[in-house]
């Protein structure tokens, strides 16, 4: 069987998810042996045109140029994967969609020459094209990346279960942070990271986006009960996945 | 007679999207030398307004996936200065160890995965791994990068975006036994780090690199007591010496005719270089004893104004980072959990850390409710763009006998010398090479 051809693309983001691929050191060379990396500008000087079997896209779409590239990438890739928070849900760049400033006001705060900026609201890639799989998190989870590549090689669906982070805390026997009055997005956020933040005494910030069937409005009211202001609650839900209908319910609950 | 043009629309083996455009006239004169960043703006400085003080370090570390800790720690310090927060000695030691781990990761990634393929004639480190002679070196390099990533996981829970470092300290601290394990591995990694310094010096000694010297102002933090990573005064090889929080008064931006991006200059002078070479040039005496000894052994002396010596500076700093991390782990002993304690206060604060690729400045205003009212970000790569364009203008005429393909590669290497982080550099940065003649 021919090796699947793989491509990595980057839109508006920090390159941390692509770096996570290079951070697979113990299995990196084995993994590279099972696939044919045809396009990965951050790691290689020789890159080739599509089509590709799997395309991984990091970053949010924030410019018309990126949108045109995304549509071409969708046509070139049999399997299109959103890699990381920004590609899945718009990520941190999507904060600008809700910050109360017009695009022009934001541009004027940072730049003096505005004529070639052409920035548009930040969305995840499935706002524009069909996406076949999601690697959530900021940064994405490397284990899930390897799981996805292995599944693609076997021709099966990877089993990513989007139950809430609370399940992972229970399995780890963590003391609940919410019960201690520490704001935690765990109850509404999709598991898969191993509850990295709550296990270290820090409230979940929701970087993996909404868990299935989450009740964000209820968590928003709980946040108010433990002393968060309305603005604080909005900030919690309009951060990594503020574009999603689920987290929007939390942001608009009070 | 037509122009000769070097054009590279995506610069490989750098972080983020940029391009080169150089046009050379018929008499070998440089008509245009530009490095442009395609990277679309994300407006961090705008959407930071209205966020809470404790979100600022969480958010700004996402500017860059390769130097997240530099951004994070500069922002943490700036917020702490704004609100008058004092942190414990243990917190400072942990922050230093966290950041040295980031340097080892970033420098090893750069030396072996991004730069070495250029000097050895491979398109990527993956292609290098296909050579039976080089495979063991690639494996050792990946092992050192693994160790650096493990440092990050032990200290803060994730390889990239930090989970536990917050304003006032840490939400949890690493165990002494985990730190001891890291220390053992760091001791074992020293031999490979010595080898890296020798390899780097050997690579940079190939023709034409030793002839590519250009004096310019090298800017870094400086600290008499120790090598600067998280704290120091802002100094330069031209005599700048000011407190770090004064950076907005000294590092300025100006419009250069014919270009719509802003160029970084030192007040009253010209372009500047930041990064490992600038740091080594300003702080050679503060390097670890073994790093200084290996520098002498490979014939490197500071100050060096050859930007191709950046790879040597990275190797020296890697060795220094390993030595210092070993000492820091001894100093930390058994870290105890300390609850971050402070009061939210209105104020203004600025701070600089040394990212692996150069000074990283953050600062702004916090109001009495802890809400951010303004935030300023000066990332290292954007400081280097103007200086890089001057490298093009000075070095390309010396390399006109090369084929277009070779010349293009050399121009790309001039960029990779700076280990650019183009995600941070959206305020400025593109290579097309075109010759007339």
XYZ file of C-alpha atoms in Angstrom:
691
model
C 0.000 0.000 0.000
C 1.305 3.445 -0.887
C 2.076 5.717 2.066
C -0.541 8.414 2.629
C 0.630 11.833 1.513
C 0.451 14.443 4.249
C 0.515 18.244 4.253
C 0.689 20.824 7.058
C -0.703 24.307 6.537
C -0.675 27.354 8.790
C -3.147 30.213 9.028
C -3.401 32.859 11.786
C -1.803 31.182 14.788
C 1.374 30.775 16.814
C 2.863 27.649 15.059
C 2.689 25.803 18.378
C 0.596 22.952 16.952
C 3.083 22.381 14.098
C 5.835 22.486 16.703
C 3.903 19.821 18.631
C 4.397 17.534 15.604
C 8.154 18.170 15.798
C 7.910 17.546 19.543
C 6.977 13.897 18.927
C 10.701 13.089 19.277
C 10.500 9.522 20.550
C 8.171 8.463 17.716
C 8.870 11.232 15.181
C 11.209 9.238 12.923
C 8.951 6.136 13.140
C 5.920 8.239 12.302
C 7.677 9.931 9.394
C 8.486 6.437 8.105
C 4.806 5.542 7.769
C 3.677 8.664 5.937
C 4.957 10.773 3.051
C 5.223 14.418 4.192
C 4.790 16.396 0.983
C 4.242 19.869 2.386
C 5.525 21.234 5.714
C 7.153 24.647 5.210
C 8.134 25.050 8.848
C 10.246 21.861 8.705
C 11.261 21.379 5.040
C 12.694 23.383 2.126
C 11.323 20.994 -0.580
C 7.553 21.131 -0.662
C 5.182 19.751 -3.298
C 1.775 20.595 -4.758
C -1.268 18.496 -3.852
C -3.360 16.426 -3.953
C -2.735 15.008 -0.494
C -4.354 12.188 1.487
C -4.422 14.132 4.765
C -4.187 17.872 5.251
C -3.617 19.332 8.713
C -4.578 22.971 9.104
C -3.366 25.063 12.027
C -4.781 28.533 12.669
C -7.912 30.590 12.293
C -9.041 32.186 9.036
C -8.645 35.963 9.454
C -8.060 37.226 5.890
C -9.643 36.785 2.442
C -6.319 35.380 1.208
C -6.444 32.627 3.841
C -10.036 31.853 2.893
C -9.083 31.343 -0.772
C -6.158 29.125 0.288
C -8.425 27.107 2.587
C -10.890 26.400 -0.239
C -8.037 25.187 -2.454
C -6.665 23.047 0.409
C -10.112 21.475 0.926
C -10.197 20.457 -2.758
C -6.687 19.012 -2.545
C -7.110 16.913 0.631
C -9.170 13.708 0.984
C -9.141 14.098 4.777
C -9.065 17.612 6.197
C -8.125 17.975 9.862
C -8.518 21.105 11.992
C -5.397 21.142 14.200
C -5.664 23.077 17.471
C -8.011 25.578 19.016
C -7.635 28.287 16.353
C -8.510 25.969 13.418
C -11.252 24.171 15.410
C -13.091 27.138 16.893
C -11.283 30.376 15.968
C -9.129 30.221 19.107
C -7.676 33.288 20.781
C -7.769 35.364 17.550
C -11.591 35.136 17.828
C -11.538 37.325 20.947
C -11.419 40.250 18.524
C -14.894 39.277 17.179
C -16.362 40.157 20.581
C -14.078 42.872 21.965
C -16.507 45.710 21.264
C -14.263 47.546 18.791
C -14.820 47.835 15.065
C -12.175 46.250 12.820
C -10.925 49.736 11.907
C -10.624 50.775 15.547
C -8.573 47.659 16.276
C -6.335 48.243 13.273
C -5.671 51.842 14.255
C -4.537 50.778 17.730
C -1.715 48.650 16.302
C -0.779 49.972 12.856
C -0.273 53.319 11.177
C -0.585 52.081 7.565
C -3.938 50.309 7.192
C -4.313 50.071 3.415
C -3.230 46.435 2.941
C -4.458 44.812 6.168
C -7.738 43.204 4.879
C -8.525 41.489 8.172
C -11.893 39.745 8.654
C -13.535 38.228 11.776
C -11.646 35.161 13.019
C -13.377 31.778 12.597
C -12.398 28.136 12.734
C -12.054 26.465 9.338
C -15.397 24.607 9.489
C -17.171 27.955 9.265
C -16.154 27.859 5.574
C -15.443 24.227 4.527
C -16.292 20.640 5.570
C -13.876 19.338 8.185
C -13.345 15.587 8.691
C -11.645 15.555 12.087
C -10.751 17.903 14.933
C -7.634 17.956 17.101
C -8.704 20.215 19.940
C -6.683 22.147 22.454
C -4.180 24.953 22.749
C -1.844 23.457 21.774
C -3.351 20.284 20.242
C -2.715 17.050 22.128
C 0.151 15.092 20.528
C -1.331 11.772 21.653
C -4.528 12.545 19.790
C -2.482 13.512 16.711
C -0.705 10.125 16.717
C -4.051 8.384 17.328
C -5.521 10.176 14.326
C -2.617 9.249 12.018
C -2.764 5.612 13.172
C -6.517 5.529 12.602
C -6.120 7.022 9.127
C -3.489 4.354 8.303
C -5.937 1.650 9.429
C -8.894 3.319 7.720
C -10.958 3.622 10.908
C -12.406 6.593 12.758
C -10.346 7.821 15.706
C -12.372 7.560 18.927
C -12.277 11.022 20.414
C -14.894 11.249 23.140
C -16.059 14.735 23.862
C -17.341 14.198 27.393
C -16.409 16.917 29.851
C -13.082 17.480 31.613
C -14.914 16.647 34.881
C -14.718 12.972 33.924
C -10.939 13.186 33.744
C -10.729 14.968 37.109
C -12.881 12.246 38.706
C -10.618 9.526 37.293
C -7.604 11.359 38.696
C -9.364 11.880 42.034
C -8.734 15.634 41.828
C -10.450 17.879 44.358
C -13.067 19.887 42.461
C -11.812 23.467 41.992
C -15.324 24.870 41.534
C -16.293 23.565 44.965
C -13.316 25.537 46.324
C -14.599 28.673 44.624
C -12.040 28.645 41.800
C -13.663 29.375 38.414
C -13.176 26.305 36.177
C -14.498 25.716 32.636
C -14.047 21.931 33.088
C -17.777 21.079 33.294
C -18.443 22.436 29.784
C -15.097 21.703 28.108
C -14.263 18.623 26.017
C -11.896 16.116 27.638
C -8.778 14.639 26.063
C -6.005 16.696 27.664
C -6.023 14.676 30.881
C -7.327 17.669 32.850
C -3.886 19.314 32.591
C -4.785 22.577 34.294
C -7.204 21.452 37.057
C -4.755 18.690 38.027
C -2.245 21.483 38.757
C -4.489 23.715 40.800
C -5.500 25.974 37.950
C -9.047 26.359 36.670
C -9.705 25.037 33.138
C -9.843 27.928 30.633
C -11.833 25.993 28.022
C -9.144 25.809 25.330
C -10.534 22.507 23.931
C -13.970 24.022 23.255
C -17.419 22.703 24.207
C -18.030 19.177 25.491
C -21.034 17.331 24.024
C -24.384 18.269 25.620
C -22.782 20.863 27.897
C -24.888 23.265 29.915
C -22.924 26.486 29.616
C -25.746 28.716 30.878
C -25.848 26.776 34.142
C -22.065 27.098 34.598
C -22.356 30.850 33.910
C -24.849 31.121 36.807
C -22.534 29.062 39.038
C -19.703 31.478 38.181
C -21.954 34.379 39.251
C -22.733 32.512 42.506
C -19.032 32.236 43.366
C -18.533 35.952 42.789
C -17.679 36.538 39.138
C -19.046 39.704 37.553
C -21.037 39.593 34.328
C -17.970 40.843 32.427
C -15.804 38.136 34.024
C -18.276 35.470 32.869
C -18.322 36.845 29.321
C -14.497 36.797 29.289
C -14.499 33.128 30.367
C -16.758 32.046 27.487
C -15.419 34.400 24.784
C -11.825 33.234 24.813
C -10.754 30.079 22.928
C -14.139 29.017 21.535
C -16.367 32.092 21.845
C -17.651 31.483 18.298
C -19.379 28.205 19.214
C -23.152 28.195 19.864
C -22.562 26.331 23.149
C -20.118 28.828 24.685
C -22.185 31.721 23.283
C -25.029 30.518 25.533
C -22.694 30.846 28.514
C -21.571 34.327 27.458
C -25.170 35.484 27.050
C -26.651 33.755 30.131
C -26.489 36.660 32.580
C 20.568 44.624 -19.203
C 17.902 43.342 -16.838
C 17.609 43.108 -13.083
C 18.548 39.925 -11.241
C 15.940 39.020 -8.643
C 15.940 36.689 -5.643
C 12.377 35.814 -4.732
C 11.298 33.248 -2.160
C 7.598 33.363 -1.402
C 7.612 31.029 1.607
C 10.771 30.879 3.690
C 11.142 27.292 4.787
C 12.349 26.193 8.216
C 11.297 29.332 9.978
C 8.332 29.771 12.217
C 5.487 31.636 10.467
C 5.087 32.884 6.910
C 7.526 35.348 5.325
C 9.091 36.108 1.966
C 12.300 37.582 0.454
C 12.484 40.091 -2.408
C 15.918 41.328 -3.548
C 16.615 43.173 -6.792
C 20.211 43.559 -7.983
C 21.074 46.162 -10.646
C 23.447 45.629 -13.626
C 26.471 46.907 -11.702
C 25.817 44.683 -8.702
C 24.124 47.419 -6.719
C 21.203 46.495 -4.496
C 18.059 48.263 -5.703
C 15.732 46.595 -3.225
C 16.243 44.273 -0.277
C 13.103 43.355 1.621
C 11.986 40.724 4.020
C 8.213 40.707 4.330
C 5.922 38.826 6.621
C 2.710 37.394 5.189
C 1.604 36.477 8.621
C -1.876 38.016 9.013
C -2.241 40.394 11.964
C -4.049 39.001 15.004
C -4.487 42.278 16.922
C -3.300 41.083 20.336
C -2.637 44.658 21.469
C -6.220 45.610 20.612
C -8.187 42.700 22.055
C -6.073 42.681 25.206
C -7.891 45.875 26.173
C -10.750 44.838 28.422
C -9.234 41.490 29.488
C -8.301 40.779 33.103
C -4.741 41.245 34.389
C -4.338 37.490 34.990
C -5.414 36.688 31.429
C -2.696 38.885 29.906
C 0.204 36.430 30.491
C -2.080 33.504 29.543
C -3.022 35.150 26.243
C 0.300 36.682 25.152
C 2.160 33.378 25.452
C -0.016 32.315 22.497
C 1.668 34.932 20.275
C 4.403 32.392 19.601
C 4.470 28.618 19.991
C 8.287 28.535 20.015
C 9.051 31.187 22.600
C 5.824 31.173 24.658
C 7.646 31.425 27.978
C 9.533 34.599 26.961
C 6.252 36.354 26.164
C 4.544 34.887 29.206
C 7.263 35.817 31.687
C 7.718 39.348 30.311
C 3.959 39.897 30.670
C 3.847 38.359 34.158
C 6.656 40.672 35.269
C 5.031 43.716 33.651
C 1.705 42.989 35.399
C 3.517 42.439 38.691
C 5.349 45.736 38.297
C 2.063 47.486 37.456
C 0.328 46.099 40.571
C 3.356 46.151 42.871
C 3.447 42.361 43.369
C 6.539 40.833 44.941
C 7.364 37.183 44.283
C 9.452 34.690 46.234
C 12.994 33.595 45.463
C 11.658 30.115 44.655
C 9.293 31.597 42.068
C 12.168 33.475 40.409
C 14.289 30.317 40.326
C 11.463 28.258 38.836
C 10.792 30.940 36.232
C 14.467 30.946 35.286
C 14.569 27.148 35.018
C 11.373 27.167 32.931
C 12.855 29.721 30.536
C 16.246 27.969 30.243
C 14.342 24.821 29.229
C 12.713 26.865 26.472
C 16.157 28.063 25.284
C 17.485 24.489 25.116
C 14.413 23.429 23.138
C 14.439 26.402 20.769
C 18.229 26.421 20.202
C 18.405 22.661 19.601
C 15.475 22.866 17.199
C 17.186 25.719 15.369
C 20.742 24.359 15.250
C 19.829 20.833 14.123
C 16.410 21.052 12.441
C 16.383 24.543 10.908
C 20.017 25.607 10.304
C 22.249 22.500 10.007
C 20.477 21.218 6.848
C 21.608 24.440 5.081
C 25.254 23.997 5.997
C 25.253 20.265 5.250
C 23.269 20.436 1.981
C 20.011 18.791 2.997
C 16.486 20.058 2.460
C 15.409 19.154 6.001
C 16.413 17.345 9.166
C 14.207 14.473 8.016
C 16.408 14.159 4.916
C 19.483 14.312 7.204
C 18.035 11.408 9.180
C 18.060 9.391 5.944
C 21.886 9.520 5.947
C 23.264 6.619 8.014
C 26.232 8.750 9.197
C 24.045 11.582 10.388
C 21.195 9.526 11.852
C 22.873 9.078 15.277
C 23.430 12.858 15.548
C 19.823 13.566 14.564
C 18.669 11.069 17.192
C 20.803 12.700 19.890
C 19.538 16.141 18.898
C 15.954 14.920 19.151
C 16.773 13.385 22.541
C 18.067 16.748 23.834
C 14.981 18.505 22.486
C 12.890 15.836 24.245
C 14.680 16.547 27.507
C 14.012 20.295 27.152
C 10.340 19.570 26.501
C 10.268 17.299 29.544
C 11.641 20.188 31.632
C 8.684 22.269 30.527
C 6.197 19.481 31.348
C 7.698 18.889 34.795
C 7.688 22.592 35.677
C 4.368 23.684 34.217
C 2.417 20.708 32.811
C 2.672 21.240 29.042
C 5.463 21.349 26.415
C 4.306 24.635 24.934
C 1.605 26.735 26.543
C 2.168 26.955 30.254
C -0.432 25.714 32.721
C 0.787 26.698 36.180
C 2.749 29.958 36.040
C 0.547 32.880 37.047
C 0.806 36.402 38.389
C 2.358 36.027 41.862
C 3.899 32.573 41.361
C 2.799 29.046 40.459
C -0.465 27.143 41.035
C 1.598 24.012 41.671
C 5.309 23.267 41.862
C 7.359 20.323 40.565
C 8.454 17.555 42.915
C 12.092 17.364 43.998
C 12.347 13.817 42.615
C 11.141 14.879 39.141
C 13.638 17.745 39.166
C 16.451 15.373 40.233
C 15.646 13.063 37.303
C 15.884 16.018 34.935
C 19.182 17.021 36.524
C 20.672 13.565 35.908
C 19.621 13.710 32.243
C 20.979 17.247 31.887
C 24.361 16.069 33.189
C 24.346 13.289 30.592
C 23.413 15.762 27.838
C 26.501 17.927 28.400
C 28.787 15.890 26.183
C 26.425 16.266 23.230
C 26.228 20.011 23.921
C 30.054 20.235 23.765
C 29.917 18.407 20.429
C 27.241 20.811 19.191
C 29.470 23.812 19.882
C 32.343 22.206 17.935
C 30.024 21.283 15.047
C 28.551 24.796 14.951
C 32.010 26.387 14.813
C 33.048 23.977 12.042
C 29.913 24.726 9.977
C 30.345 28.489 10.332
C 34.037 28.265 9.330
C 33.208 27.092 5.779
C 33.665 29.628 2.954
C 32.188 32.203 2.463
C 30.762 32.620 5.963
C 33.913 33.841 7.800
C 34.118 36.843 5.401
C 30.560 37.989 6.051
C 31.183 40.443 8.874
C 29.188 43.642 9.346
C 29.453 45.821 12.417
C 26.117 46.924 13.801
C 24.608 47.646 17.212
C 23.949 44.454 19.200
C 21.316 44.918 21.916
C 20.606 42.600 24.831
C 19.834 42.506 28.507
C 22.830 42.548 30.819
C 23.184 41.569 34.421
C 26.505 41.739 36.288
C 25.553 38.844 38.568
C 24.447 36.289 36.012
C 23.666 35.644 32.365
C 20.508 37.610 31.492
C 17.394 35.624 30.713
C 14.569 37.016 32.797
C 16.147 40.200 34.125
C 18.787 42.793 33.465
C 19.489 46.276 32.168
C 19.061 47.033 28.469
C 22.567 47.440 27.015
C 24.313 47.470 23.646
C 27.732 47.168 22.023
C 27.456 50.917 21.296
C 27.123 51.938 24.927
C 23.373 51.870 25.596
C 22.836 51.109 29.298
C 19.349 51.823 30.716
C 16.798 50.089 32.969
C 14.697 47.547 31.029
C 11.415 49.356 31.698
C 12.707 52.375 29.775
C 12.684 50.397 26.490
C 9.800 52.423 24.958
C 12.055 55.510 25.070
C 15.091 53.866 23.456
C 13.902 51.323 20.884
C 11.984 53.383 18.335
C 10.297 52.742 15.026
C 10.684 54.887 11.931
C 9.340 54.956 8.408
C 11.915 54.234 5.719
C 11.109 55.719 2.296
C 9.760 53.162 -0.150
C 8.445 50.761 2.481
C 5.175 50.781 4.355
C 6.433 48.831 7.357
C 8.077 50.330 10.416
C 11.804 49.845 11.017
C 13.275 49.453 14.480
C 16.131 51.757 15.426
C 17.934 52.739 18.589
C 17.166 56.337 19.515
C 19.559 58.680 17.749
C 21.316 55.801 15.959
C 20.434 53.099 13.430
C 19.340 49.466 13.061
C 19.966 46.939 15.815
C 20.432 43.197 16.209
C 18.935 41.158 19.029
C 19.307 37.444 19.715
C 21.896 34.935 20.930
C 24.899 36.592 19.237
C 23.946 39.993 20.672
C 23.559 38.360 24.089
C 26.886 36.555 23.980
C 28.605 39.761 22.774
C 27.194 41.749 25.684
C 27.475 39.032 28.342
C 30.387 36.737 27.469
C 31.868 36.896 30.969
C 28.609 35.711 32.512
C 28.482 32.473 30.479
C 29.167 29.253 32.400
C 32.824 28.253 32.761
C 32.440 25.317 30.372
C 30.686 27.470 27.760
C 33.552 29.999 27.929
C 36.132 27.212 27.723
C 34.556 25.610 24.662
C 34.271 29.053 23.022
C 38.029 29.431 23.435
C 38.620 25.895 22.183
C 36.653 26.469 18.947
C 38.253 29.902 18.401
C 35.204 32.042 19.050
C 35.811 35.413 20.664
C 33.334 38.122 21.589
C 32.370 40.525 20.280
C 31.711 38.920 16.884
C 29.850 40.871 14.222
C 29.478 37.904 11.863
C 25.770 37.013 11.874
C 26.681 33.465 10.751
C 28.252 33.074 14.184
C 24.718 33.076 15.600
C 24.727 29.276 15.334
C 27.869 29.183 17.540
C 26.243 31.574 20.018
C 23.208 29.264 20.164
C 25.425 26.260 20.860
C 27.308 28.129 23.612
C 24.061 29.229 25.180
C 22.717 25.672 25.047
C 25.708 24.474 27.048
C 25.347 27.422 29.414
C 21.615 26.697 29.792
C 22.350 23.088 30.718
C 24.988 24.130 33.292
C 22.725 26.767 34.799
C 19.712 24.436 34.911
C 21.757 21.851 36.798
C 22.745 24.535 39.337
C 19.193 25.906 39.564
C 17.837 22.461 40.436
C 20.338 22.230 43.299
C 19.336 25.701 44.458
C 15.630 24.836 44.333
C 16.065 21.775 46.541
C 12.567 20.682 47.480
C 10.131 23.263 46.121
C 7.172 23.971 48.386
C 3.772 25.131 47.210
C 3.337 28.853 47.915
C -0.050 30.417 47.342
C 0.220 33.381 44.941
C -0.777 36.382 47.077
C -1.299 39.967 45.969
C -3.792 42.798 45.816
C -5.273 44.057 42.586
C -4.076 47.624 42.105
C -4.098 50.157 39.317
C -0.723 50.809 37.724
C 1.558 50.795 34.741
C 4.436 48.382 34.209
C 6.955 47.339 31.545
C 9.438 44.447 31.468
C 11.817 42.597 29.145
C 12.860 38.963 28.991
C 15.368 37.404 26.593
C 13.484 35.085 24.239
C 15.746 32.526 22.542
C 15.662 34.879 19.519
C 16.152 38.153 21.409
C 14.606 40.700 23.704
C 10.874 40.383 24.196
C 9.182 43.454 25.689
C 5.756 43.698 27.235
C 3.949 46.306 29.245
C 0.856 48.370 29.755
C -1.766 49.716 32.096
C -4.041 47.918 34.544
C -6.995 49.710 36.193
C -8.185 49.449 39.822
C -10.485 46.504 38.935
C -7.612 44.605 37.346
C -8.796 45.269 33.797
C -6.147 45.876 31.126
C -6.438 49.358 29.622
C -3.500 49.266 27.181
C -0.864 46.675 26.224
C 2.343 47.111 24.248
C 4.212 44.172 22.693
C 7.677 44.417 21.132
C 8.647 40.982 19.846
C 12.271 40.153 18.955
C 11.967 39.355 15.235
C 10.363 42.691 14.435
C 13.458 44.395 15.948
C 15.742 42.444 13.568
C 14.004 43.057 10.226
C 15.700 46.344 9.397
C 19.083 44.961 10.401
C 18.556 41.874 8.243
C 17.774 44.066 5.244
C 21.091 45.812 5.878
C 22.776 42.367 5.907
C 21.275 41.757 2.454
C 22.514 45.138 1.195
C 26.025 44.529 2.508
C 26.500 40.781 1.880
C 24.686 40.135 -1.428
C 27.176 42.225 -3.494
C 29.946 39.984 -2.090
C 28.157 36.861 -3.335
C 27.274 37.815 -6.918
C 29.497 35.093 -8.400
C 27.131 32.469 -7.014
C 24.385 30.848 -9.130
C 20.847 32.088 -8.552
C 20.057 28.912 -6.656
C 23.100 29.235 -4.362
C 22.558 32.952 -3.826
C 18.933 32.351 -2.913
C 19.976 29.733 -0.355
C 22.534 32.135 1.150
C 19.841 34.832 1.440
C 17.559 32.364 3.190
C 20.405 31.513 5.563
C 20.878 35.225 6.333
C 17.260 35.159 7.494
C 17.583 31.906 9.409
C 20.601 33.399 11.270
C 18.020 35.405 13.171
C 15.897 32.294 13.887
C 12.904 34.464 13.017
C 9.633 33.965 14.641
C 7.427 35.523 12.016
C 4.243 35.069 14.006
C 5.606 37.749 16.313
C 6.803 39.998 13.530
C 3.626 41.007 11.811
C 4.377 44.626 12.513
C 6.960 44.530 9.799
C 8.454 41.987 7.543
C 9.579 39.482 2.284
C 13.114 37.447 -0.297
C 12.779 37.906 -4.142
C 16.264 38.175 -5.688
C 16.522 39.940 -9.019
C 19.793 40.903 -10.772
C 20.204 43.395 -13.553
C 22.972 42.461 -15.897
